[in-house]
Amino acid sequence: MAEILDTFFNIEILLRVLPFILEGLGMTLLLCAITVPIGLAGGLAVAWVWSLKKRYVNWALVVYVDFFRAFPPLVLLIFVYFGLPFVGVDLSPFAAVAIAFLLNASSYYGEIFRAGIESVPHGQWEAARASGLSRFQTMRYVVLPQATRNVLPDLIGNTLEVVKLTTIASVVALGELLHAARLAQSLVYNPTPIVAAALIYLALLWPAVRLLRHFEHRHLVAR
Amino acid sequence: MTSAEAVPPAPILELVALHKNFGPLKVLDGIDLAVRPRELVFVIGPSGSGKSTLLRCCNRLEEPDSGAVIVDGADIMRPGTDLNAVRQKIGMVFQSFNLYPHMTALGNVTLALRKVQGLARDAAEARGRAALAQVGLADKENSYPNALSGGQQQRVGIARALALGPKIVLFDEPTSALDPELVGSVLAVMRELKAAGMTMVVVSHELAFARAAADRVVFMEGGRIVEQGSPEAIFGNPREARTRAFVSRLSQGHG
Ligand SMILES: Nc1ncnc2c1ncn2[C@@H]1O[C@H](COP(=O)(O)OP(=O)(O)OP(=O)(O)O)[C@@H](O)[C@H]1O
Ligand SMILES: [Mg+2]
């Protein structure tokens, strides 16, 4: 037992690599603070354009959404960062992550918002438009608040996925948590840094999962 | 007699040769109708005759295919018309209320005041409270729709229309979704509105209300106005056999 602890949770090693790990955590949080809003904004844009119900535009939108939901995000990021320089587009790691997450996360968020908007009865549009609100105001003040509430569990669930997905930023050498932990592990020849990173991810995501369950439960009860 | 009295007042709402098709279906097939100030026009007709479409064309919620819609002297079909401004003049009340469930009664009533008319919160809320008081719901301003009875919800719907200060209010079967015991409170509010001089177009099956409050009854069928006249004439002594058949069915079915 002591041996196992010594291997997987060596306090001495932990203390040595902790500053390193915390720096990685900082980068992960920064990445979340970038990718989640970018994904939400992209998703809202997708859902807004879809709501205009222009047939050909919506066909294109379906292709866009399906394509990027089918495209593995890791492959997408590698393509954006290592592939685009061959056509002269040289991106910083941050820009590459932002673009890859915009394309990937906006497709998922877009689908969720679209379903939410569709769940709002047409009469809501009619009442708002009849009182003189513009299409945009109707979306913003009347439809979107209801839509968001209706798909809140899906939004939280997808946000969890986006947070987990920030680990792929390590392939473009952004020193996020996983990247820092692996580097530390290779320096100390001990898996403790990885275990520490895993525990931090759990601590980060566990409350969100509990929150999600709370909302899912409420949805079930409300039905 | 002065000349001002001799000239009939200009209509608040005038529909001229209005046509609307849904695919091959002629839903409105040449409607001519003028609604004068303070008039209550009551519209009846079988299901699918185009009553809702008629109302929805008045503020271009539904786009007419041809014809003119003249509101307060201006043809709102003309290109360049500011529809959101026009819609401030036309209140609309819906069969299913269509209240915003995530807003309180006062929030429902003040949204357009703030976002369209650009009133500050205080001013909007003062107008909103006055409108809620007018429908007898001054004490419900902080209630959400799901905490209100159907009759109360519909009165909030009416207050929402009134708060904008409209020149005319359109009602599409305002009591059809209500339990019978709640109908009276909504009709009472509508009668008060009429007495206060509001111009109204009401699609409804409430014949007793029409007898008491309507200036004119319009019978529609197949997207056309078949016959119109005073409530006494239409309900008591219609010229057209179709009107007679419909009215007798209505008075048996709905009371
Ligand atoms: N958006 C639409 N697309 C296609 N057809 C429509 C649409 N809206 C209405 N219609 C059709 O137009 C006809 C008239 O509809 P409308 O709702 O105006 O009738 P109504 O007189 O209000 O009937 P009801 O008494 O049932 O409310 C109906 O046959 C209806 O099916
Ligand atoms: Mg109807």
Short mmCIF file of C-alpha atoms and ligand atoms in Angstrom, two decimals:
data_model
loop_
_atom_site.label_atom_id
_atom_site.label_comp_id
_atom_site.label_asym_id
_atom_site.label_seq_id
_atom_site.Cartn_x
_atom_site.Cartn_y
_atom_site.Cartn_z
CA MET A 1 0.00 0.00 0.00
CA ALA A 2 2.72 2.40 1.01
CA GLU A 3 4.53 1.43 -2.15
CA ILE A 4 1.55 2.20 -4.29
CA LEU A 5 1.12 5.57 -2.60
CA ASP A 6 4.79 6.23 -3.08
CA THR A 7 4.44 5.56 -6.77
CA PHE A 8 1.12 7.22 -7.61
CA PHE A 9 0.84 9.85 -4.95
CA ASN A 10 4.29 10.77 -3.81
CA ILE A 11 3.89 13.85 -1.65
CA GLU A 12 7.46 14.94 -2.01
CA ILE A 13 7.27 14.83 -5.79
CA LEU A 14 3.90 16.46 -5.72
CA LEU A 15 5.23 19.44 -3.82
CA ARG A 16 8.12 19.75 -6.24
CA VAL A 17 5.98 19.81 -9.38
CA LEU A 18 3.02 21.67 -7.89
CA PRO A 19 3.97 25.16 -9.17
CA PHE A 20 4.29 23.65 -12.61
CA ILE A 21 0.92 21.91 -12.38
CA LEU A 22 -0.78 25.04 -11.11
CA GLU A 23 0.59 26.96 -14.04
CA GLY A 24 -0.95 24.30 -16.28
CA LEU A 25 -4.24 24.68 -14.43
CA GLY A 26 -4.09 28.42 -15.08
CA MET A 27 -3.67 27.79 -18.79
CA THR A 28 -6.57 25.29 -18.78
CA LEU A 29 -8.81 27.84 -17.10
CA LEU A 30 -7.72 30.47 -19.61
CA LEU A 31 -8.49 28.07 -22.47
CA CYS A 32 -11.93 27.39 -21.00
CA ALA A 33 -12.53 31.12 -20.67
CA ILE A 34 -11.78 31.43 -24.38
CA THR A 35 -13.27 28.30 -25.91
CA VAL A 36 -16.60 28.21 -24.06
CA PRO A 37 -17.62 31.79 -24.93
CA ILE A 38 -16.37 31.34 -28.50
CA GLY A 39 -18.38 28.15 -28.82
CA LEU A 40 -21.50 29.72 -27.28
CA ALA A 41 -21.25 32.80 -29.49
CA GLY A 42 -20.70 30.68 -32.59
CA GLY A 43 -23.60 28.45 -31.61
CA LEU A 44 -25.90 31.43 -31.12
CA ALA A 45 -24.86 32.77 -34.51
CA VAL A 46 -25.60 29.41 -36.13
CA ALA A 47 -29.01 29.22 -34.44
CA TRP A 48 -29.84 32.83 -35.35
CA VAL A 49 -29.04 32.33 -39.03
CA TRP A 50 -31.00 29.10 -38.99
CA SER A 51 -34.02 30.90 -37.51
CA LEU A 52 -34.16 33.18 -40.55
CA LYS A 53 -35.40 30.10 -42.43
CA LYS A 54 -33.65 30.85 -45.70
CA ARG A 55 -33.80 27.47 -47.36
CA TYR A 56 -30.43 27.38 -49.12
CA VAL A 57 -28.63 29.03 -46.24
CA ASN A 58 -30.05 26.39 -43.92
CA TRP A 59 -28.91 23.59 -46.21
CA ALA A 60 -25.41 25.03 -46.00
CA LEU A 61 -25.79 25.30 -42.25
CA VAL A 62 -26.75 21.63 -41.93
CA VAL A 63 -23.66 20.67 -43.94
CA TYR A 64 -21.50 22.89 -41.72
CA VAL A 65 -22.89 21.52 -38.48
CA ASP A 66 -22.81 17.88 -39.55
CA PHE A 67 -19.32 18.21 -40.99
CA PHE A 68 -17.78 19.61 -37.84
CA ARG A 69 -19.65 17.27 -35.57
CA ALA A 70 -18.26 14.36 -37.59
CA PHE A 71 -14.73 15.77 -37.77
CA PRO A 72 -12.57 14.57 -34.83
CA PRO A 73 -11.58 17.70 -32.90
CA LEU A 74 -7.99 16.57 -32.41
CA VAL A 75 -7.57 16.06 -36.15
CA LEU A 76 -9.19 19.45 -36.73
CA LEU A 77 -6.78 21.22 -34.41
CA ILE A 78 -3.75 19.49 -35.91
CA PHE A 79 -4.96 20.40 -39.38
CA VAL A 80 -5.50 24.05 -38.44
CA TYR A 81 -2.14 24.40 -36.69
CA PHE A 82 0.15 22.14 -38.70
CA GLY A 83 -1.71 21.99 -42.01
CA LEU A 84 -2.65 25.58 -42.75
CA PRO A 85 0.95 26.89 -42.69
CA PHE A 86 1.44 24.95 -45.95
CA VAL A 87 -1.00 27.36 -47.62
CA GLY A 88 0.62 30.32 -45.95
CA VAL A 89 -1.69 30.63 -42.95
CA ASP A 90 0.58 30.70 -39.93
CA LEU A 91 -1.34 30.78 -36.69
CA SER A 92 -0.28 31.13 -33.10
CA PRO A 93 -1.23 28.15 -30.93
CA PHE A 94 -3.92 30.26 -29.29
CA ALA A 95 -5.42 31.32 -32.61
CA ALA A 96 -5.39 27.72 -33.82
CA VAL A 97 -7.20 26.55 -30.69
CA ALA A 98 -9.71 29.38 -30.97
CA ILE A 99 -10.51 28.54 -34.59
CA ALA A 100 -10.72 24.80 -34.03
CA PHE A 101 -13.03 25.27 -31.06
CA LEU A 102 -15.12 27.83 -32.89
CA LEU A 103 -15.76 25.32 -35.66
CA ASN A 104 -16.28 22.33 -33.41
CA ALA A 105 -18.11 23.78 -30.42
CA SER A 106 -20.33 26.12 -32.43
CA SER A 107 -21.74 23.12 -34.27
CA TYR A 108 -22.76 21.39 -31.08
CA TYR A 109 -23.94 24.53 -29.31
CA GLY A 110 -25.71 25.62 -32.49
CA GLU A 111 -27.67 22.37 -32.63
CA ILE A 112 -28.62 22.72 -28.97
CA PHE A 113 -29.78 26.33 -29.35
CA ARG A 114 -31.66 25.42 -32.52
CA ALA A 115 -33.57 22.71 -30.66
CA GLY A 116 -34.24 25.17 -27.85
CA ILE A 117 -35.55 27.85 -30.19
CA GLU A 118 -37.75 25.29 -31.90
CA SER A 119 -39.22 24.30 -28.55
CA VAL A 120 -40.64 27.81 -28.02
CA PRO A 121 -44.24 28.04 -29.30
CA HIS A 122 -44.82 30.12 -32.41
CA GLY A 123 -47.33 32.25 -30.52
CA GLN A 124 -44.44 33.81 -28.62
CA TRP A 125 -43.02 35.15 -31.86
CA GLU A 126 -46.43 36.40 -32.93
CA ALA A 127 -47.14 38.24 -29.71
CA ALA A 128 -43.72 39.89 -29.69
CA ARG A 129 -43.72 40.86 -33.36
CA ALA A 130 -47.30 42.13 -33.13
CA SER A 131 -46.22 44.49 -30.35
CA GLY A 132 -43.53 45.95 -32.61
CA LEU A 133 -40.42 44.11 -31.44
CA SER A 134 -37.94 43.44 -34.22
CA ARG A 135 -36.96 39.90 -35.11
CA PHE A 136 -33.70 40.34 -33.19
CA GLN A 137 -35.40 41.82 -30.12
CA THR A 138 -37.93 39.00 -30.16
CA MET A 139 -35.11 36.47 -30.20
CA ARG A 140 -33.18 38.23 -27.48
CA TYR A 141 -35.91 39.13 -25.01
CA VAL A 142 -38.64 36.57 -25.64
CA VAL A 143 -37.46 33.43 -27.40
CA LEU A 144 -33.87 32.89 -26.31
CA PRO A 145 -34.49 33.10 -22.54
CA GLN A 146 -37.14 30.39 -22.86
CA ALA A 147 -35.07 28.36 -25.31
CA THR A 148 -32.04 28.44 -23.03
CA ARG A 149 -34.06 27.31 -20.07
CA ASN A 150 -35.52 24.44 -22.08
CA VAL A 151 -32.11 23.09 -23.13
CA LEU A 152 -30.09 24.01 -20.05
CA PRO A 153 -29.04 20.40 -19.28
CA ASP A 154 -27.73 20.00 -22.83
CA LEU A 155 -25.87 23.29 -22.63
CA ILE A 156 -24.21 22.30 -19.37
CA GLY A 157 -23.39 18.84 -20.71
CA ASN A 158 -21.81 20.24 -23.83
CA THR A 159 -19.83 22.77 -21.80
CA LEU A 160 -18.41 19.85 -19.81
CA GLU A 161 -17.30 18.28 -23.06
CA VAL A 162 -15.68 21.50 -24.22
CA VAL A 163 -13.77 21.82 -20.94
CA LYS A 164 -12.52 18.23 -21.25
CA LEU A 165 -11.61 18.89 -24.86
CA THR A 166 -9.22 21.68 -23.91
CA THR A 167 -6.72 18.88 -23.22
CA ILE A 168 -6.13 18.62 -26.97
CA ALA A 169 -4.45 22.04 -26.84
CA SER A 170 -1.39 20.15 -25.59
CA VAL A 171 -0.66 19.01 -29.17
CA VAL A 172 0.02 22.61 -30.20
CA ALA A 173 2.33 22.98 -27.18
CA LEU A 174 0.03 25.14 -25.12
CA GLY A 175 1.05 24.34 -21.56
CA GLU A 176 -2.36 23.45 -20.22
CA LEU A 177 -2.88 21.10 -17.30
CA LEU A 178 -2.39 17.79 -19.08
CA HIS A 179 0.62 19.11 -20.99
CA ALA A 180 2.23 20.38 -17.79
CA ALA A 181 1.54 17.13 -15.98
CA ARG A 182 3.10 15.01 -18.72
CA LEU A 183 6.14 17.23 -18.86
CA ALA A 184 6.52 17.00 -15.10
CA GLN A 185 6.06 13.25 -15.22
CA SER A 186 8.85 12.86 -17.76
CA LEU A 187 11.13 14.92 -15.57
CA VAL A 188 10.52 13.10 -12.28
CA TYR A 189 9.95 9.59 -13.74
CA ASN A 190 6.86 9.19 -11.62
CA PRO A 191 3.11 9.21 -12.44
CA THR A 192 2.20 11.44 -9.49
CA PRO A 193 1.85 14.59 -11.65
CA ILE A 194 -0.65 12.79 -13.89
CA VAL A 195 -2.65 11.66 -10.87
CA ALA A 196 -2.62 15.21 -9.55
CA ALA A 197 -3.87 16.53 -12.90
CA ALA A 198 -6.63 13.91 -12.95
CA LEU A 199 -7.73 14.93 -9.45
CA ILE A 200 -7.80 18.58 -10.46
CA TYR A 201 -9.95 17.79 -13.51
CA LEU A 202 -12.30 15.83 -11.29
CA ALA A 203 -12.51 18.65 -8.78
CA LEU A 204 -13.23 21.03 -11.64
CA LEU A 205 -15.90 18.95 -13.36
CA TRP A 206 -17.55 17.06 -10.54
CA PRO A 207 -19.64 20.02 -9.31
CA ALA A 208 -20.74 20.69 -12.87
CA VAL A 209 -21.83 17.08 -13.26
CA ARG A 210 -23.78 17.32 -10.02
CA LEU A 211 -25.40 20.50 -11.27
CA LEU A 212 -26.28 18.76 -14.50
CA ARG A 213 -27.90 15.90 -12.64
CA HIS A 214 -29.88 18.42 -10.63
CA PHE A 215 -31.27 19.98 -13.80
CA GLU A 216 -31.90 16.66 -15.49
CA HIS A 217 -33.78 15.51 -12.45
CA ARG A 218 -35.83 18.68 -12.47
CA HIS A 219 -36.63 18.17 -16.14
CA LEU A 220 -37.77 14.62 -15.47
CA VAL A 221 -39.98 15.78 -12.62
CA ALA A 222 -41.39 18.63 -14.70
CA ARG A 223 -42.59 16.26 -17.43
CA MET B 1 -75.18 71.53 -38.34
CA THR B 2 -71.49 72.17 -38.90
CA SER B 3 -69.66 70.63 -41.82
CA ALA B 4 -67.43 68.66 -39.46
CA GLU B 5 -70.45 66.72 -38.31
CA ALA B 6 -71.64 66.03 -41.83
CA VAL B 7 -68.40 64.36 -42.91
CA PRO B 8 -68.18 60.80 -41.56
CA PRO B 9 -65.02 60.28 -39.56
CA ALA B 10 -62.15 58.70 -41.45
CA PRO B 11 -61.75 54.97 -40.74
CA ILE B 12 -59.04 53.90 -38.34
CA LEU B 13 -58.57 50.72 -40.32
CA GLU B 14 -59.50 50.11 -43.92
CA LEU B 15 -58.95 46.97 -45.96
CA VAL B 16 -59.31 47.31 -49.72
CA ALA B 17 -59.54 44.33 -52.06
CA LEU B 18 -57.40 42.25 -49.75
CA HIS B 19 -56.22 38.91 -51.14
CA LYS B 20 -54.22 36.18 -49.49
CA ASN B 21 -53.49 32.70 -50.80
CA PHE B 22 -51.80 29.79 -49.12
CA GLY B 23 -50.66 27.83 -52.14
CA PRO B 24 -53.79 27.10 -54.16
CA LEU B 25 -56.06 28.01 -51.24
CA LYS B 26 -57.72 31.43 -51.48
CA VAL B 27 -57.89 32.27 -47.81
CA LEU B 28 -58.83 35.91 -48.33
CA ASP B 29 -60.59 36.49 -51.63
CA GLY B 30 -61.18 40.21 -51.90
CA ILE B 31 -62.00 41.67 -48.50
CA ASP B 32 -63.25 45.27 -48.24
CA LEU B 33 -63.81 46.50 -44.74
CA ALA B 34 -63.63 49.89 -43.03
CA VAL B 35 -63.61 50.23 -39.26
CA ARG B 36 -64.55 53.68 -37.97
CA PRO B 37 -63.35 55.25 -34.74
CA ARG B 38 -65.02 53.82 -31.61
CA GLU B 39 -66.66 51.10 -33.65
CA LEU B 40 -66.76 47.47 -32.54
CA VAL B 41 -66.84 45.16 -35.53
CA PHE B 42 -67.67 41.58 -34.66
CA VAL B 43 -66.53 38.89 -37.10
CA ILE B 44 -68.10 35.45 -37.33
CA GLY B 45 -67.67 32.60 -39.79
CA PRO B 46 -67.01 28.89 -40.01
CA SER B 47 -63.63 27.42 -39.18
CA GLY B 48 -61.18 28.04 -42.00
CA SER B 49 -63.12 30.97 -43.42
CA GLY B 50 -60.09 33.23 -42.96
CA LYS B 51 -60.98 35.22 -39.84
CA SER B 52 -57.61 34.83 -38.16
CA THR B 53 -55.79 35.48 -41.41
CA LEU B 54 -57.83 38.65 -41.85
CA LEU B 55 -56.74 39.97 -38.45
CA ARG B 56 -53.14 38.93 -39.04
CA CYS B 57 -53.04 40.80 -42.34
CA CYS B 58 -54.06 44.02 -40.58
CA ASN B 59 -50.61 44.38 -39.00
CA ARG B 60 -48.84 42.29 -41.65
CA LEU B 61 -48.08 39.48 -39.28
CA GLU B 62 -49.29 37.67 -42.37
CA GLU B 63 -48.22 39.20 -45.66
CA PRO B 64 -51.22 39.92 -47.95
CA ASP B 65 -50.73 39.01 -51.61
CA SER B 66 -52.51 42.12 -52.84
CA GLY B 67 -54.77 44.91 -51.72
CA ALA B 68 -54.39 47.84 -49.38
CA VAL B 69 -54.26 47.97 -45.60
CA ILE B 70 -54.83 51.54 -44.48
CA VAL B 71 -54.12 52.26 -40.83
CA ASP B 72 -54.87 55.70 -39.50
CA GLY B 73 -54.76 57.14 -43.00
CA ALA B 74 -51.55 55.48 -44.23
CA ASP B 75 -51.33 52.47 -46.53
CA ILE B 76 -49.02 50.16 -44.61
CA MET B 77 -48.47 48.01 -47.71
CA ARG B 78 -46.39 50.78 -49.21
CA PRO B 79 -42.68 49.98 -49.38
CA GLY B 80 -40.65 51.76 -46.73
CA THR B 81 -43.39 51.57 -44.12
CA ASP B 82 -41.98 51.28 -40.59
CA LEU B 83 -44.00 48.25 -39.56
CA ASN B 84 -42.79 48.21 -35.97
CA ALA B 85 -44.06 51.77 -35.59
CA VAL B 86 -47.39 50.91 -37.22
CA ARG B 87 -47.78 47.97 -34.87
CA GLN B 88 -47.76 50.38 -31.92
CA LYS B 89 -51.14 51.54 -33.19
CA ILE B 90 -52.62 48.05 -33.49
CA GLY B 91 -53.06 45.99 -30.36
CA MET B 92 -53.53 42.27 -30.76
CA VAL B 93 -55.07 39.76 -28.37
CA PHE B 94 -54.68 36.04 -29.01
CA GLN B 95 -56.79 33.00 -28.38
CA SER B 96 -53.99 31.28 -26.47
CA PHE B 97 -52.91 34.49 -24.67
CA ASN B 98 -49.26 34.07 -25.73
CA LEU B 99 -47.99 35.70 -22.56
CA TYR B 100 -44.23 35.53 -22.04
CA PRO B 101 -43.91 32.84 -19.36
CA HIS B 102 -40.51 34.02 -18.12
CA MET B 103 -41.77 37.52 -17.29
CA THR B 104 -44.13 38.84 -14.65
CA ALA B 105 -47.45 40.40 -15.64
CA LEU B 106 -45.80 43.82 -15.47
CA GLY B 107 -42.82 42.56 -17.48
CA ASN B 108 -45.18 41.30 -20.16
CA VAL B 109 -46.98 44.60 -20.34
CA THR B 110 -43.86 46.81 -20.38
CA LEU B 111 -41.53 44.92 -22.74
CA ALA B 112 -42.56 46.68 -25.95
CA LEU B 113 -42.92 50.00 -24.14
CA ARG B 114 -39.27 49.82 -23.18
CA LYS B 115 -37.75 48.16 -26.21
CA VAL B 116 -39.87 49.60 -29.01
CA GLN B 117 -41.19 52.89 -27.66
CA GLY B 118 -37.93 53.46 -25.80
CA LEU B 119 -39.49 54.44 -22.48
CA ALA B 120 -37.32 54.41 -19.36
CA ARG B 121 -38.16 51.71 -16.84
CA ASP B 122 -40.06 54.06 -14.51
CA ALA B 123 -42.20 55.55 -17.24
CA ALA B 124 -42.88 52.15 -18.77
CA GLU B 125 -43.87 50.68 -15.43
CA ALA B 126 -46.20 53.56 -14.68
CA ARG B 127 -47.97 52.99 -17.99
CA GLY B 128 -47.89 49.23 -17.44
CA ARG B 129 -49.48 49.54 -14.01
CA ALA B 130 -52.20 51.77 -15.39
CA ALA B 131 -52.94 49.18 -18.08
CA LEU B 132 -53.06 46.36 -15.52
CA ALA B 133 -55.38 48.46 -13.35
CA GLN B 134 -57.62 49.00 -16.35
CA VAL B 135 -58.16 45.23 -16.64
CA GLY B 136 -58.59 44.84 -12.87
CA LEU B 137 -55.23 43.21 -12.17
CA ALA B 138 -53.37 45.95 -10.33
CA ASP B 139 -52.51 43.49 -7.56
CA LYS B 140 -51.05 40.90 -9.93
CA GLU B 141 -48.17 42.86 -11.44
CA ASN B 142 -45.54 40.59 -9.90
CA SER B 143 -47.28 37.32 -10.76
CA TYR B 144 -45.92 35.06 -13.45
CA PRO B 145 -48.41 33.80 -16.03
CA ASN B 146 -48.43 30.24 -14.68
CA ALA B 147 -49.68 31.59 -11.35
CA LEU B 148 -52.69 33.27 -13.01
CA SER B 149 -56.01 31.80 -14.09
CA GLY B 150 -56.80 31.70 -17.79
CA GLY B 151 -59.11 34.66 -17.45
CA GLN B 152 -56.44 36.66 -15.65
CA GLN B 153 -53.85 35.69 -18.25
CA GLN B 154 -56.07 36.90 -21.04
CA ARG B 155 -56.66 40.18 -19.21
CA VAL B 156 -52.89 40.61 -18.94
CA GLY B 157 -52.85 39.94 -22.69
CA ILE B 158 -55.35 42.76 -23.14
CA ALA B 159 -53.35 45.05 -20.86
CA ARG B 160 -50.24 44.30 -22.92
CA ALA B 161 -52.09 45.47 -26.02
CA LEU B 162 -53.54 48.53 -24.30
CA ALA B 163 -50.27 49.70 -22.77
CA LEU B 164 -48.94 50.60 -26.20
CA GLY B 165 -51.69 53.17 -26.57
CA PRO B 166 -53.18 51.60 -29.70
CA LYS B 167 -55.78 53.18 -31.97
CA ILE B 168 -57.42 49.83 -32.51
CA VAL B 169 -57.33 46.43 -30.83
CA LEU B 170 -57.82 43.16 -32.71
CA PHE B 171 -59.15 40.17 -30.75
CA ASP B 172 -58.84 36.65 -32.18
CA GLU B 173 -61.23 34.41 -30.25
CA PRO B 174 -60.15 35.89 -26.91
CA THR B 175 -62.37 33.62 -24.82
CA SER B 176 -62.31 30.37 -26.78
CA ALA B 177 -59.54 28.83 -24.67
CA LEU B 178 -61.19 29.72 -21.37
CA ASP B 179 -63.26 27.65 -18.99
CA PRO B 180 -66.85 28.90 -19.20
CA GLU B 181 -66.80 30.43 -15.72
CA LEU B 182 -63.81 32.61 -16.67
CA VAL B 183 -65.24 34.00 -19.90
CA GLY B 184 -67.31 36.65 -18.17
CA SER B 185 -64.36 38.52 -16.64
CA VAL B 186 -62.68 38.92 -20.03
CA LEU B 187 -65.87 39.99 -21.78
CA ALA B 188 -66.50 42.51 -19.00
CA VAL B 189 -63.12 44.10 -19.66
CA MET B 190 -63.87 44.22 -23.38
CA ARG B 191 -67.23 45.85 -22.72
CA GLU B 192 -65.54 48.51 -20.59
CA LEU B 193 -63.04 49.11 -23.35
CA LYS B 194 -65.85 49.59 -25.81
CA ALA B 195 -67.60 51.99 -23.45
CA ALA B 196 -64.35 53.94 -23.10
CA GLY B 197 -64.37 54.46 -26.86
CA MET B 198 -61.77 51.98 -28.08
CA THR B 199 -62.01 50.83 -31.68
CA MET B 200 -62.14 47.04 -31.81
CA VAL B 201 -62.36 44.13 -34.22
CA VAL B 202 -63.44 40.96 -32.45
CA VAL B 203 -63.48 37.45 -33.87
CA SER B 204 -65.56 35.38 -31.47
CA HIS B 205 -68.44 33.00 -30.99
CA GLU B 206 -69.87 34.91 -28.02
CA LEU B 207 -73.18 35.97 -29.57
CA ALA B 208 -74.55 37.48 -26.39
CA PHE B 209 -71.53 39.77 -26.23
CA ALA B 210 -72.04 40.71 -29.88
CA ARG B 211 -75.69 41.58 -29.26
CA ALA B 212 -74.73 43.75 -26.31
CA ALA B 213 -71.61 45.46 -27.58
CA ALA B 214 -71.15 45.15 -31.35
CA ASP B 215 -71.96 47.99 -33.73
CA ARG B 216 -71.67 45.74 -36.73
CA VAL B 217 -71.47 42.01 -37.35
CA VAL B 218 -69.56 40.66 -40.33
CA PHE B 219 -70.17 37.13 -41.56
CA MET B 220 -67.28 35.57 -43.49
CA GLU B 221 -67.16 32.41 -45.50
CA GLY B 222 -64.58 31.11 -47.94
CA GLY B 223 -62.40 34.20 -47.61
CA ARG B 224 -65.20 36.63 -48.49
CA ILE B 225 -67.56 38.81 -46.54
CA VAL B 226 -70.92 37.26 -47.23
CA GLU B 227 -73.07 39.68 -45.28
CA GLN B 228 -72.74 42.41 -42.70
CA GLY B 229 -75.12 44.52 -40.68
CA SER B 230 -76.32 45.34 -37.19
CA PRO B 231 -76.38 42.47 -34.66
CA GLU B 232 -80.19 42.52 -34.83
CA ALA B 233 -80.15 42.17 -38.60
CA ILE B 234 -77.51 39.45 -38.80
CA PHE B 235 -78.72 37.37 -35.88
CA GLY B 236 -82.43 38.06 -36.20
CA ASN B 237 -83.12 38.48 -39.87
CA PRO B 238 -80.18 37.65 -42.15
CA ARG B 239 -80.64 38.07 -45.89
CA GLU B 240 -78.41 35.20 -46.92
CA ALA B 241 -79.34 31.58 -46.36
CA ARG B 242 -75.71 30.79 -45.54
CA THR B 243 -75.69 33.39 -42.79
CA ARG B 244 -78.93 32.05 -41.37
CA ALA B 245 -77.62 28.48 -41.36
CA PHE B 246 -74.40 29.49 -39.65
CA VAL B 247 -76.04 31.71 -37.07
CA SER B 248 -78.57 29.07 -36.11
CA ARG B 249 -75.83 26.48 -35.78
CA LEU B 250 -73.82 28.91 -33.66
CA SER B 251 -76.67 29.77 -31.31
CA GLN B 252 -77.41 26.07 -30.77
CA GLY B 253 -73.77 25.07 -30.31
CA HIS B 254 -72.32 27.87 -28.30
CA GLY B 255 -75.18 29.36 -26.33
N1 LIG C 1 -49.57 29.49 -42.46
C1 LIG C 1 -50.50 28.82 -43.17
N2 LIG C 1 -50.13 27.99 -44.16
C2 LIG C 1 -51.04 27.32 -44.89
N3 LIG C 1 -52.36 27.40 -44.70
C3 LIG C 1 -52.81 28.21 -43.72
C4 LIG C 1 -51.90 28.95 -42.91
N4 LIG C 1 -52.62 29.68 -42.02
C5 LIG C 1 -53.90 29.38 -42.27
N5 LIG C 1 -54.03 28.51 -43.29
C6 LIG C 1 -55.29 28.00 -43.85
O1 LIG C 1 -56.05 29.12 -44.22
C7 LIG C 1 -57.42 28.88 -43.94
C8 LIG C 1 -57.97 30.00 -43.11
O2 LIG C 1 -57.33 29.97 -41.85
P1 LIG C 1 -57.75 30.94 -40.67
O3 LIG C 1 -56.95 30.55 -39.50
O4 LIG C 1 -57.67 32.33 -41.13
O5 LIG C 1 -59.27 30.55 -40.45
P2 LIG C 1 -60.25 30.95 -39.27
O6 LIG C 1 -61.46 31.52 -39.90
O7 LIG C 1 -59.54 31.77 -38.27
O8 LIG C 1 -60.60 29.52 -38.65
P3 LIG C 1 -60.86 29.12 -37.12
O9 LIG C 1 -62.28 29.50 -36.81
O10 LIG C 1 -60.67 27.64 -37.13
O11 LIG C 1 -59.85 29.83 -36.29
C9 LIG C 1 -57.51 27.52 -43.30
O12 LIG C 1 -57.90 26.60 -44.29
C10 LIG C 1 -56.11 27.25 -42.84
O13 LIG C 1 -55.84 25.88 -42.89
MG MG C 2 -58.92 31.50 -36.30
#
